[in-house]
Tab-separated table of C-alpha atoms in Angstrom:
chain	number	residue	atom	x	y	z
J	14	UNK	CA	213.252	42.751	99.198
J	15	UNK	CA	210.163	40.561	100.250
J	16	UNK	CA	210.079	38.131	103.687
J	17	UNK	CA	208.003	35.744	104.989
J	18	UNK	CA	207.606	33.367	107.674
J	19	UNK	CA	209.894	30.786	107.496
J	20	UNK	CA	208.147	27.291	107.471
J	21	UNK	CA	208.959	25.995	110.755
J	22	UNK	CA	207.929	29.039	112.622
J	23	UNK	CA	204.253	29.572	113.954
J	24	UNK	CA	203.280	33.149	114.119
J	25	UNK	CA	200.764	33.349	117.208
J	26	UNK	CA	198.600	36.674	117.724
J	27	UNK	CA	197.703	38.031	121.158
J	28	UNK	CA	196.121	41.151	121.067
J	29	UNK	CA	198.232	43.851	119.579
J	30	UNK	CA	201.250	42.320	120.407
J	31	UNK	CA	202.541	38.556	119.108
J	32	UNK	CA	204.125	35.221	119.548
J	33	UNK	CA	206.794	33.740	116.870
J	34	UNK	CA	207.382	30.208	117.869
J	35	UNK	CA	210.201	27.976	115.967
J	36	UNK	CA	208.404	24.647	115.999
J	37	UNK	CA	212.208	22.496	115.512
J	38	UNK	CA	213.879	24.155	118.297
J	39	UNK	CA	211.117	25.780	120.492
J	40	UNK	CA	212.765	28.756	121.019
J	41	UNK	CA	210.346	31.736	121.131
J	42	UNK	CA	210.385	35.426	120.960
J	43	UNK	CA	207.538	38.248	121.664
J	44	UNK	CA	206.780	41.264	119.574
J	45	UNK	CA	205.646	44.182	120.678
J	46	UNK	CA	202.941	46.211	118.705
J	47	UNK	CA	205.319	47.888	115.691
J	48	UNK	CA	207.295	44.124	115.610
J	49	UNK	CA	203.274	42.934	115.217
J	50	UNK	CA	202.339	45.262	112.565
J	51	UNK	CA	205.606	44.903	110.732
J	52	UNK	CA	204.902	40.964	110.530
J	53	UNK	CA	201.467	41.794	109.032
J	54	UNK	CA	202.990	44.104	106.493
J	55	UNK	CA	205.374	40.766	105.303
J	56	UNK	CA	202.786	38.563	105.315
J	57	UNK	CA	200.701	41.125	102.545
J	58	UNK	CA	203.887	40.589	101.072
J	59	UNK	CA	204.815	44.302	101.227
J	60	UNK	CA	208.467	45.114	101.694
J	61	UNK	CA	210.541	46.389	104.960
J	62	UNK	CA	210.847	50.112	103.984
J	63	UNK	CA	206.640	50.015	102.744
J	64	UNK	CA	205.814	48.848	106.418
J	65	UNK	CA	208.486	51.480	107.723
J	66	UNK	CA	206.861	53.822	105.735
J	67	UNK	CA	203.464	52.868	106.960
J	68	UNK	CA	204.166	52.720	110.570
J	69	UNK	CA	206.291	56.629	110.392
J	70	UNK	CA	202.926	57.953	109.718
J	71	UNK	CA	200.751	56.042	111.517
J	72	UNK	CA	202.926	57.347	114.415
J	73	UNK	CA	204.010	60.178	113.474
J	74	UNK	CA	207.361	59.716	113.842
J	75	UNK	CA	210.535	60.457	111.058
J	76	UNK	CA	210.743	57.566	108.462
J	77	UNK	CA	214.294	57.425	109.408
J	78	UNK	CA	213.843	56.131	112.582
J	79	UNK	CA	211.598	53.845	112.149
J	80	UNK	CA	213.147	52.509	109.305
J	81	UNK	CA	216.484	51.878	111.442
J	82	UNK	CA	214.478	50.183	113.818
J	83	UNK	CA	212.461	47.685	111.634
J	84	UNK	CA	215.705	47.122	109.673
J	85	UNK	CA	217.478	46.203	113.162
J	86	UNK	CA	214.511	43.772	113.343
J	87	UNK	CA	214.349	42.060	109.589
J	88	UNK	CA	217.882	41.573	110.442
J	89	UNK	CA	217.446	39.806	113.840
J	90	UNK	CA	214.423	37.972	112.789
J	91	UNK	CA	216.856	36.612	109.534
J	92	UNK	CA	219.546	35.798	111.748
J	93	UNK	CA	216.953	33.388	113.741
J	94	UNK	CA	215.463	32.095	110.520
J	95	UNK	CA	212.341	33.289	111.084
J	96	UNK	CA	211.898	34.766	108.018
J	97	UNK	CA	213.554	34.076	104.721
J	98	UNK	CA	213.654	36.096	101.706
J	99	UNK	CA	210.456	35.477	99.251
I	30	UNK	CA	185.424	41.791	139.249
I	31	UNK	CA	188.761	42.216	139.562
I	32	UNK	CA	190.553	38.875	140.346
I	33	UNK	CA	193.531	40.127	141.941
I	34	UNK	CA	191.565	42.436	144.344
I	35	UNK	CA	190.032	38.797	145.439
I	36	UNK	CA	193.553	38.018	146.563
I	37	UNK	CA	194.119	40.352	149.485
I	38	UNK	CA	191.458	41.325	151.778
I	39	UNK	CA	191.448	45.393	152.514
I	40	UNK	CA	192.664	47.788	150.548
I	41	UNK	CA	193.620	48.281	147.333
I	42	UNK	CA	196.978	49.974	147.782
I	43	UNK	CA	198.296	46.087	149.405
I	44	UNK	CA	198.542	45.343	145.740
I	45	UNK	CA	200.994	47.855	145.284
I	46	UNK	CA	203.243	47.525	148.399
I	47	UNK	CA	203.635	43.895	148.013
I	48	UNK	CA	203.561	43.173	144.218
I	49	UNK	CA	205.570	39.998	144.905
I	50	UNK	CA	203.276	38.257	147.058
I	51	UNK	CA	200.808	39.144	144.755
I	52	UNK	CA	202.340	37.218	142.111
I	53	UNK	CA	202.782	34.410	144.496
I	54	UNK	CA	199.425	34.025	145.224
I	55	UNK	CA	198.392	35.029	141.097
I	56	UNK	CA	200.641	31.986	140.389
I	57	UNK	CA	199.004	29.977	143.103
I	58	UNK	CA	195.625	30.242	142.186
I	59	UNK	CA	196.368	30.010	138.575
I	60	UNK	CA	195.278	33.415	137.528
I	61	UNK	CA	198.172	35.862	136.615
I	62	UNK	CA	197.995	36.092	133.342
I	63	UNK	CA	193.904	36.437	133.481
I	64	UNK	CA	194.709	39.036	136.253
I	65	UNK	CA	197.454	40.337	133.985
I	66	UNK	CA	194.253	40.588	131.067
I	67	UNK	CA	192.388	42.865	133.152
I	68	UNK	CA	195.037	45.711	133.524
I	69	UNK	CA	194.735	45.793	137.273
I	70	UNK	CA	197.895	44.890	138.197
I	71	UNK	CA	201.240	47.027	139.482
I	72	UNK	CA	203.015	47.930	136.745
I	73	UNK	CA	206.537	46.460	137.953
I	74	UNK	CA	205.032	43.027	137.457
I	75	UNK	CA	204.572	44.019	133.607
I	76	UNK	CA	207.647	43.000	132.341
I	77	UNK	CA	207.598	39.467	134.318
I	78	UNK	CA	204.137	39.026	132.911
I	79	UNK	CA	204.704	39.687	129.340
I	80	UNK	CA	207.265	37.053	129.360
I	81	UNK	CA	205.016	34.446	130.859
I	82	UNK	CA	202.926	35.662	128.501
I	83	UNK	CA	205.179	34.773	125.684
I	84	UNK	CA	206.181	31.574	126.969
I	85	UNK	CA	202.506	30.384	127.746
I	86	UNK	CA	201.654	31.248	124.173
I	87	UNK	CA	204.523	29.394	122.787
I	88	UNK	CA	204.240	26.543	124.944
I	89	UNK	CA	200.506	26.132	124.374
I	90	UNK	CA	201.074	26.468	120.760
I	91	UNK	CA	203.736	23.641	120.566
I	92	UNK	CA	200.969	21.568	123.092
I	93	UNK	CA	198.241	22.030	120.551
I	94	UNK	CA	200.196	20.214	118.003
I	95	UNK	CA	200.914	17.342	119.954
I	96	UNK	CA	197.610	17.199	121.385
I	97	UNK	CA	196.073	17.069	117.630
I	98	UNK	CA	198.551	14.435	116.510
I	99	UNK	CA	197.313	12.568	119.810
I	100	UNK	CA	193.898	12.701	119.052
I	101	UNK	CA	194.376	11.867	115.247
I	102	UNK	CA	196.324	8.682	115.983
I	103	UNK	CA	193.455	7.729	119.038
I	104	UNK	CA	191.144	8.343	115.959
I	105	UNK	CA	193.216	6.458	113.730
I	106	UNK	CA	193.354	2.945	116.418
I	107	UNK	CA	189.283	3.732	116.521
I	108	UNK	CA	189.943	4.748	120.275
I	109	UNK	CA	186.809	6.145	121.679
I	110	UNK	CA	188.837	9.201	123.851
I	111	UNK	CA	187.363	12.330	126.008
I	112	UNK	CA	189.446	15.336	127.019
I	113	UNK	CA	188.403	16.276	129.940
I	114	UNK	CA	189.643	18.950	132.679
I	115	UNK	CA	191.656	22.051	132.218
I	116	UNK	CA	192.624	21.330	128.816
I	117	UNK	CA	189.447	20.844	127.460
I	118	UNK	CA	188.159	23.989	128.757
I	119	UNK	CA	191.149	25.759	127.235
I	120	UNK	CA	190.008	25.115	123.867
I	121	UNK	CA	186.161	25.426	124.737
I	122	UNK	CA	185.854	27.495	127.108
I	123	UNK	CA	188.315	30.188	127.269
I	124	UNK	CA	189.009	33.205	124.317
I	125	UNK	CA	192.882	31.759	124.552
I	126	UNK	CA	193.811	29.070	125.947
I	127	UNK	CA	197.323	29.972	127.244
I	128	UNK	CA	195.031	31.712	129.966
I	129	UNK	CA	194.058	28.593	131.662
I	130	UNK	CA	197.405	27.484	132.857
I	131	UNK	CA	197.702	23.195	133.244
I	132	UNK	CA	200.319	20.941	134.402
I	133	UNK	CA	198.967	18.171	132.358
I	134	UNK	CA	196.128	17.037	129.623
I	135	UNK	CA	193.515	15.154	130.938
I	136	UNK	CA	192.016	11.995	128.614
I	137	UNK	CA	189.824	9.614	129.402
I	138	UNK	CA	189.697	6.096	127.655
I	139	UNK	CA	187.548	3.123	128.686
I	140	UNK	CA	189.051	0.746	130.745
I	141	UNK	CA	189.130	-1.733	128.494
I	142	UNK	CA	191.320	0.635	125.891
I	143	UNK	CA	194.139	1.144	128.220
I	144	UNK	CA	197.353	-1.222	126.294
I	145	UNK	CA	195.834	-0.066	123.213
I	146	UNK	CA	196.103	3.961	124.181
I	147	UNK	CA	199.557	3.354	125.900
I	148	UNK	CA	200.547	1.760	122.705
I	149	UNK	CA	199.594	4.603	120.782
I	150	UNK	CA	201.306	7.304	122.797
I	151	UNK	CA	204.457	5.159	123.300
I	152	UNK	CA	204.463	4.703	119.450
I	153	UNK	CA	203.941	9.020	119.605
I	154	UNK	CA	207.372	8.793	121.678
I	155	UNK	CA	206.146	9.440	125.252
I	156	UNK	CA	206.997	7.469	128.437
I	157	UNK	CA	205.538	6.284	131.089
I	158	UNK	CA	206.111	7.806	134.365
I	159	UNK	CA	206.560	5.704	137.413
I	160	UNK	CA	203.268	5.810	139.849
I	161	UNK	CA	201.540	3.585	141.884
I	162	UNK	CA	199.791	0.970	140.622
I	163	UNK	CA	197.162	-1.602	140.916
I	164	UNK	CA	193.703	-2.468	140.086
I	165	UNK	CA	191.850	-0.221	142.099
I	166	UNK	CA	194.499	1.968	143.802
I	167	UNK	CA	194.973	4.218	141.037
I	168	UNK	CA	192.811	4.611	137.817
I	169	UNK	CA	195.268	6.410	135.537
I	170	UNK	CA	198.828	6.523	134.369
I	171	UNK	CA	201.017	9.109	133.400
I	172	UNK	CA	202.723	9.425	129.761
I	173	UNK	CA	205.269	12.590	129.592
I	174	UNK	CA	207.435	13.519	126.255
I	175	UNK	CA	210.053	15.990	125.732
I	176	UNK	CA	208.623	18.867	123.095
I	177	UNK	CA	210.636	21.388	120.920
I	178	UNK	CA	213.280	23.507	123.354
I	179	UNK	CA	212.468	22.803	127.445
I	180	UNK	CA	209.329	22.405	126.641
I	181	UNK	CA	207.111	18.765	128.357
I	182	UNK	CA	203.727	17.716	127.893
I	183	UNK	CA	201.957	15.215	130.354
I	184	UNK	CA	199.033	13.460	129.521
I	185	UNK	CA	197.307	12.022	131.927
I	186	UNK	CA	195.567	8.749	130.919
I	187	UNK	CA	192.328	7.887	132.968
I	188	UNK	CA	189.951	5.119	132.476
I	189	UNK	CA	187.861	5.927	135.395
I	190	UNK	CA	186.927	9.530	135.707
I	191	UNK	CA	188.347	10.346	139.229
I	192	UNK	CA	190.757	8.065	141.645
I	193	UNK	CA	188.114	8.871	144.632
I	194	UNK	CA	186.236	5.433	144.831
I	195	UNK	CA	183.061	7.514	145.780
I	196	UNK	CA	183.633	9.404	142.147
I	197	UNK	CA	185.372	7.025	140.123
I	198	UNK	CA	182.237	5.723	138.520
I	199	UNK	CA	180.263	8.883	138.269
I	200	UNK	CA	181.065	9.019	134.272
I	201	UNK	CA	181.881	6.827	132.223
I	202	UNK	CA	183.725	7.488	128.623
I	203	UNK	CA	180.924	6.803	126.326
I	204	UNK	CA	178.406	9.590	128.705
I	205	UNK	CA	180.728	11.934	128.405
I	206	UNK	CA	181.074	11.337	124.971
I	207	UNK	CA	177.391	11.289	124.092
I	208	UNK	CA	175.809	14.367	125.906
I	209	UNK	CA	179.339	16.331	124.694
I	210	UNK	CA	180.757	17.586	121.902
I	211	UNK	CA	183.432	17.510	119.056
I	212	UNK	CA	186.210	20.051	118.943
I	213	UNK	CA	187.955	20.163	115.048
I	214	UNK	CA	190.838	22.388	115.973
I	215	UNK	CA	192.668	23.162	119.096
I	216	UNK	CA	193.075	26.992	118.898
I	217	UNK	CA	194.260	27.918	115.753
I	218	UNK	CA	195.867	24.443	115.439
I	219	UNK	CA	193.646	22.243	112.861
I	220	UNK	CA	192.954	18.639	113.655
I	221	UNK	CA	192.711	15.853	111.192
I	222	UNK	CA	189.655	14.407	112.981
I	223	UNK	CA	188.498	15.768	116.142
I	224	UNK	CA	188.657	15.855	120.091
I	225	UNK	CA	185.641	14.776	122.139
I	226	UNK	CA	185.166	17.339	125.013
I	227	UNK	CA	182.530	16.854	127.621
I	228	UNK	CA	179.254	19.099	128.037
I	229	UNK	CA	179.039	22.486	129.568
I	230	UNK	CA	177.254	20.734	132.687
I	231	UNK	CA	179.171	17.756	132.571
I	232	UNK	CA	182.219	20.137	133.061
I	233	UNK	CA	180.584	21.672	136.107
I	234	UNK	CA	179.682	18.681	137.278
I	235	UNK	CA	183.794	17.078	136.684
I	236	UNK	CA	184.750	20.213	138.316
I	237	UNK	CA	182.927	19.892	141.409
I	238	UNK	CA	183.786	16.459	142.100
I	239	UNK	CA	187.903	17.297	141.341
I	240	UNK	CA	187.421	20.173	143.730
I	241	UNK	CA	185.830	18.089	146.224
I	242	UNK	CA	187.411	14.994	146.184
I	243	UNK	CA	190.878	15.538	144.910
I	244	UNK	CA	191.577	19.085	146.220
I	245	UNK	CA	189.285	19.284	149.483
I	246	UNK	CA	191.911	20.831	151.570
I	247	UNK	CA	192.771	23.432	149.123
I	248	UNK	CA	191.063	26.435	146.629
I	249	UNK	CA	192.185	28.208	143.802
I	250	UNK	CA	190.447	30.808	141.849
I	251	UNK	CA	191.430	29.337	138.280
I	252	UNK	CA	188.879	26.245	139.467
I	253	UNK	CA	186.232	28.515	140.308
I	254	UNK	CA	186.708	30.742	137.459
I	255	UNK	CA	185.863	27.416	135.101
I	256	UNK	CA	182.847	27.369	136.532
I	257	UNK	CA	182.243	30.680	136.187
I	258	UNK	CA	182.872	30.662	132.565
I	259	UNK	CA	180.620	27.741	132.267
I	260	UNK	CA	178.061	28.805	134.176
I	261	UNK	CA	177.951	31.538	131.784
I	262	UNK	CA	177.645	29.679	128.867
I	263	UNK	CA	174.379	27.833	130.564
I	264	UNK	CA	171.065	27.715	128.909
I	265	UNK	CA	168.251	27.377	130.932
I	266	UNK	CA	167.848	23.784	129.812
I	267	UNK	CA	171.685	23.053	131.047
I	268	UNK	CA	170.450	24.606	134.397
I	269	UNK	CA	167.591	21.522	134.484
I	270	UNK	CA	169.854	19.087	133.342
I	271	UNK	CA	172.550	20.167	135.942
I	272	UNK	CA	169.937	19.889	139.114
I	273	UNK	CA	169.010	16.387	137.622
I	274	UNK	CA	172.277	14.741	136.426
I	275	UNK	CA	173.640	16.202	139.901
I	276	UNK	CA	170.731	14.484	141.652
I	277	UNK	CA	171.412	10.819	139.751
I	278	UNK	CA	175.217	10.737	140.618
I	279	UNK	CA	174.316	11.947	143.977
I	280	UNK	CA	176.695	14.837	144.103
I	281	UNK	CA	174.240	17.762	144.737
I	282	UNK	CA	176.176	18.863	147.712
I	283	UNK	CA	179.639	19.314	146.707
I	284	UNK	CA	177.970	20.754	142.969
I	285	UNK	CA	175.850	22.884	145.196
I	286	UNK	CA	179.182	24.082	147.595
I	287	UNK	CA	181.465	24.557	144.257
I	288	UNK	CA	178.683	26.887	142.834
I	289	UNK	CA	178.142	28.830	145.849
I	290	UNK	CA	181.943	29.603	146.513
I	291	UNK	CA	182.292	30.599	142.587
I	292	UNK	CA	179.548	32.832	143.049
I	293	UNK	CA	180.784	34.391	146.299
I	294	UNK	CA	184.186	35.040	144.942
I	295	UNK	CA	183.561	36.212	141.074
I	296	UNK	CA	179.321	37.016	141.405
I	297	UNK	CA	178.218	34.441	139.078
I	298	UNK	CA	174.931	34.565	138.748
I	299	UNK	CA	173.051	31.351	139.452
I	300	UNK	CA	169.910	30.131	138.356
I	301	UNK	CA	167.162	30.049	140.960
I	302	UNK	CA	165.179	27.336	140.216
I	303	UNK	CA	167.972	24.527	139.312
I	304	UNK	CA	169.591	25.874	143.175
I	305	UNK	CA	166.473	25.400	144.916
I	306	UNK	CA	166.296	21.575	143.048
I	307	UNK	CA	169.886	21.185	144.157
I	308	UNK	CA	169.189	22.735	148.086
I	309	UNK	CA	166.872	20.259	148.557
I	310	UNK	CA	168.525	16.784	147.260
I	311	UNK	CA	171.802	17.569	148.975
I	312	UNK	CA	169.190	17.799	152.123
I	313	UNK	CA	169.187	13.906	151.766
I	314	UNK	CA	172.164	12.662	152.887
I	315	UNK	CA	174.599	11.872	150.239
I	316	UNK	CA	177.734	9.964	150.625
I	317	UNK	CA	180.096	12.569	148.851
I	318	UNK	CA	179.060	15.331	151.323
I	319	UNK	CA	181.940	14.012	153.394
I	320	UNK	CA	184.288	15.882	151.035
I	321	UNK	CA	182.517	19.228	152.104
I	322	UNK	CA	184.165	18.557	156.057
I	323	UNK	CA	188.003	20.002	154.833
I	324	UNK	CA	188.445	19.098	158.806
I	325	UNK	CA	188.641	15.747	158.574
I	326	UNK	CA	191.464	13.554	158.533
I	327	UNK	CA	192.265	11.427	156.177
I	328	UNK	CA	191.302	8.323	157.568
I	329	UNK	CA	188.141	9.766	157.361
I	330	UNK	CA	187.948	10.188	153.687
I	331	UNK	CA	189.631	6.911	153.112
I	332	UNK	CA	186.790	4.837	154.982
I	333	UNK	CA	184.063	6.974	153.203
I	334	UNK	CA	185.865	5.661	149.957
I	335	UNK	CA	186.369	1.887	151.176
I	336	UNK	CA	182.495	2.093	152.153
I	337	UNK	CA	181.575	3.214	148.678
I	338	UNK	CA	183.096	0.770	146.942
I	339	UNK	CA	180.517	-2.152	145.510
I	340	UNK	CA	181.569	-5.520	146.542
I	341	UNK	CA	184.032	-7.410	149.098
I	342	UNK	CA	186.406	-8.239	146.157
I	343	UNK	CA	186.904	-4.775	145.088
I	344	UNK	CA	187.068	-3.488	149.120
I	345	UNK	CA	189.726	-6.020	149.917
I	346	UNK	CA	191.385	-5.330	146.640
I	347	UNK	CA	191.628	-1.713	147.275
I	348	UNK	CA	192.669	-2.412	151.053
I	349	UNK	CA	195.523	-4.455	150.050
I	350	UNK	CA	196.990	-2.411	147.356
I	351	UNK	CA	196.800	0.874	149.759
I	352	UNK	CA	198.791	-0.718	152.440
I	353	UNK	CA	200.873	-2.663	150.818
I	354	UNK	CA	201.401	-1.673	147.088
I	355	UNK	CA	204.450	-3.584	144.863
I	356	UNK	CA	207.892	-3.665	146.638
I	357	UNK	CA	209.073	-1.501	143.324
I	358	UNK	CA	207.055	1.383	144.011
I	359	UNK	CA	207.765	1.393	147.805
I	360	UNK	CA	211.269	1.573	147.597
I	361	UNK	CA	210.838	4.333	144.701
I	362	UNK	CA	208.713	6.315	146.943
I	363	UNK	CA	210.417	5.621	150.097
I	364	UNK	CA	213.686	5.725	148.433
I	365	UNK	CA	215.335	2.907	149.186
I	366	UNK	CA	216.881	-0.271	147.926
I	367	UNK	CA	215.139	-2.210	150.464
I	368	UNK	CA	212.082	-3.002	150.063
I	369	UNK	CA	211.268	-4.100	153.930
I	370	UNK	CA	212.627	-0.882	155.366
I	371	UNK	CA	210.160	1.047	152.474
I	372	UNK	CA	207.483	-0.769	153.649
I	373	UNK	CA	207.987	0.406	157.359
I	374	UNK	CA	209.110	3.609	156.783
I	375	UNK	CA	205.709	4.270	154.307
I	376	UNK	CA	203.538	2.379	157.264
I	377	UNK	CA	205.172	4.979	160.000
I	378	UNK	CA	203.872	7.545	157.618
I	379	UNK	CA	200.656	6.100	156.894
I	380	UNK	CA	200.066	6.041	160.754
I	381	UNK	CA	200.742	9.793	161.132
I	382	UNK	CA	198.539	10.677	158.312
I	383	UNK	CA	195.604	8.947	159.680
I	384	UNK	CA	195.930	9.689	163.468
């Protein structure tokens, strides 16, 4: 499955970390470096488990774990309609 | 430099003992989250400043967008409109703009544009707060509007550049317009048209005088730390045209004093030449040097205003509405229903602030 942004939301980078703003409601939430990079990996329209994939080796770490974590996160980020599905 | 270690006198290891006074005094001056850039800071204050962090970024971003729609419709009306002040160095000036923190956004109309640019923001949905008000009392009005979540922007609508008599005229809308520029997009938030922002030396110049004359009793580092920045944007033709246009508006003391103190406290470097220019015409007396005496009272500042001023008309005028402003905005201040008792009650403490 593909995400993206969701329209109303404003994606704001600050160094290695970001911003993601909804615009209707203001409510805001930070992301720390791995939330950052997994938010770039959507945007290339790559999929969840290609950015888990991605960030396992970057840092070294077992592709299960990661992949828990950045599903944890898809599914927060959905239940804020951040992202939708592509 | 490191801008927290400007905070505390002495040693280093203060920062870590009292990490909440240091982000008193961060917040104070206006700086934590440029101190927080530097990676200088005691690490329990990390987790408060990454969520000011957050909430600056989203609250700036949600400000850009307003701010663009504001300047489109001004655009729109064919309102000639400057930003001035902290927000227009935010967008210039600094590499994000969340970094220069602001209370409001500063614009400046011409005088004759003011219904027309109240129109426009009250047709934007702001409101307009309740302040003083009069012909020559006050020179701008406040418009505030409710954003997305708890978010508020002010924008603070001037048609003279600063409520100081001795200042008020020093620009005017269409100078600072002229020798400016033209900003297209406020951060990563693109504008339909544009956003006129006054000059690098303009800005030093607008900083001085709000240091001076609207702030003379107090200092904070963010102020300084625009000039800084500015000052290091300077070419050596800005340095010429700073020593003259300082000279013409007669404000080479207080430009000369804001420069100094920046350069004390963050090492800017200065150019020789255009400070020797400025030494000697703040050797001539100049009205506005008053604001350099933070001992005076207020009184004092008052007069040096009254004298300033260009004609009996305007003098009277500005007498009159100081003393005695309109019976609604004495009993708002004073908070009362009556307006007599405001009126005493605001004299009593008129008396103590000028004795």
């Amino acid at each position: 499955m593909k995400y993206k942004l969701a329209d109303q939301v404003s994606l704001t980078e600050v160094d290695d970390e970001s911003v993601l703003l909804d615009l209707n409601s203001g409510a805001y939430y930070g992301l720390n470096h791995v939330g950052t990079m997994l938010m770039g990996y959507l945007h290339d329209q790559k999929t969840p488990e290609f950015a888990s994939a991605a960030i396992a080796e970057q840092y070294q770490t077992p592709y299960i774990t990661v992949a828990r974590d950045i599903e944890l996160l898809v599914q927060q980020l959905l239940e804020h309609k951040l992202i939708v599905e592509c | 430099m490191a801008l927290a270690g400007l905070l505390f006198s002495g040693d280093q290891t203060e920062l870590k003992i009292n990490a909440k006074d240091l982000l008193e005094k961060l917040e104070y001056h206006g700086i934590s989250l440029l101190a927080a850039e530097q990676k200088t800071l005691p690490s329990e204050l990390k987790g408060h400043l990454a969520q000011l962090k957050a909430m600056m970024v989203a609250n700036d971003k949600l400000k850009q967008i307003e701010l663009a729609s504001l300047f489109d419709a001004f655009n729109d009306q064919g309102l000639s409109a400057v930003l001035f002040k902290g927000s227009a160095l935010a967008y210039s000036l600094y590499p994000k703009p969340w970094l220069r923190p602001r209370s409001d956004s500063d614009v400046l109309i011409a005088a004759k544009d003011k219904v027309k640019a109240g129109a426009v923001l009250q047709q934007l949905g702001y409101h307009k707060l309740f302040a003083i008000q009069g012909e020559y009392v006050s020179y701008q009005s406040t418009y505030g509007k409710a954003l997305a979540g708890n978010s508020f922007i002010n924008i603070d609508l001037h048609w003279k550049v600063n409520n100081r008599q001795m200042f008020s005229q020093t620009f005017t809308v269409d100078e600072l317009r002229d020798y400016g520029a033209k900003i297209t997009q406020l951060a990563d938030t693109p504008m339909r048209s544009f956003a006129s922002i006054p000059s690098y030396v303009d800005s030093v110049l607008i900083a001085s005088i709000h240091r001076s004359g609207h702030h003379h009793t107090e200092e904070r580092l963010a102020w300084l730390y625009d000039i800084h920045l500015l000052i290091g944007r300077f070419t050596a033709h800005d340095w010429q045209q700073l020593a003259h246009r300082a000279k013409s508006k007669k404000i080479c003391a207080i430009t000369l004093d804001a420069l100094k103190t920046t350069q004390h406290y963050l090492s800017t470097e200065l150019d020789a030449t255009a400070i020797s220019q400025l030494e000697a015409s703040a050797s001539q007396h100049e009205a506005s040097s008053i604001f350099l005496n933070r001992q005076l009272s207020e009184r004092h500042y008052f007069w040096a205003d009254l004298k300033s001023m260009p004609n009996l008309k305007s003098k009277f005028g500005f007498l009159r509405e100081s003393i005695a402003p309109s019976p609604k905005y004495v009993r708002h201040q004073m908070n009362t229903r009556w307006a007599s008792i405001a009126y005493i009650k605001r004299f009593i403490r008129g008396l103590k602030r000028v004795l």
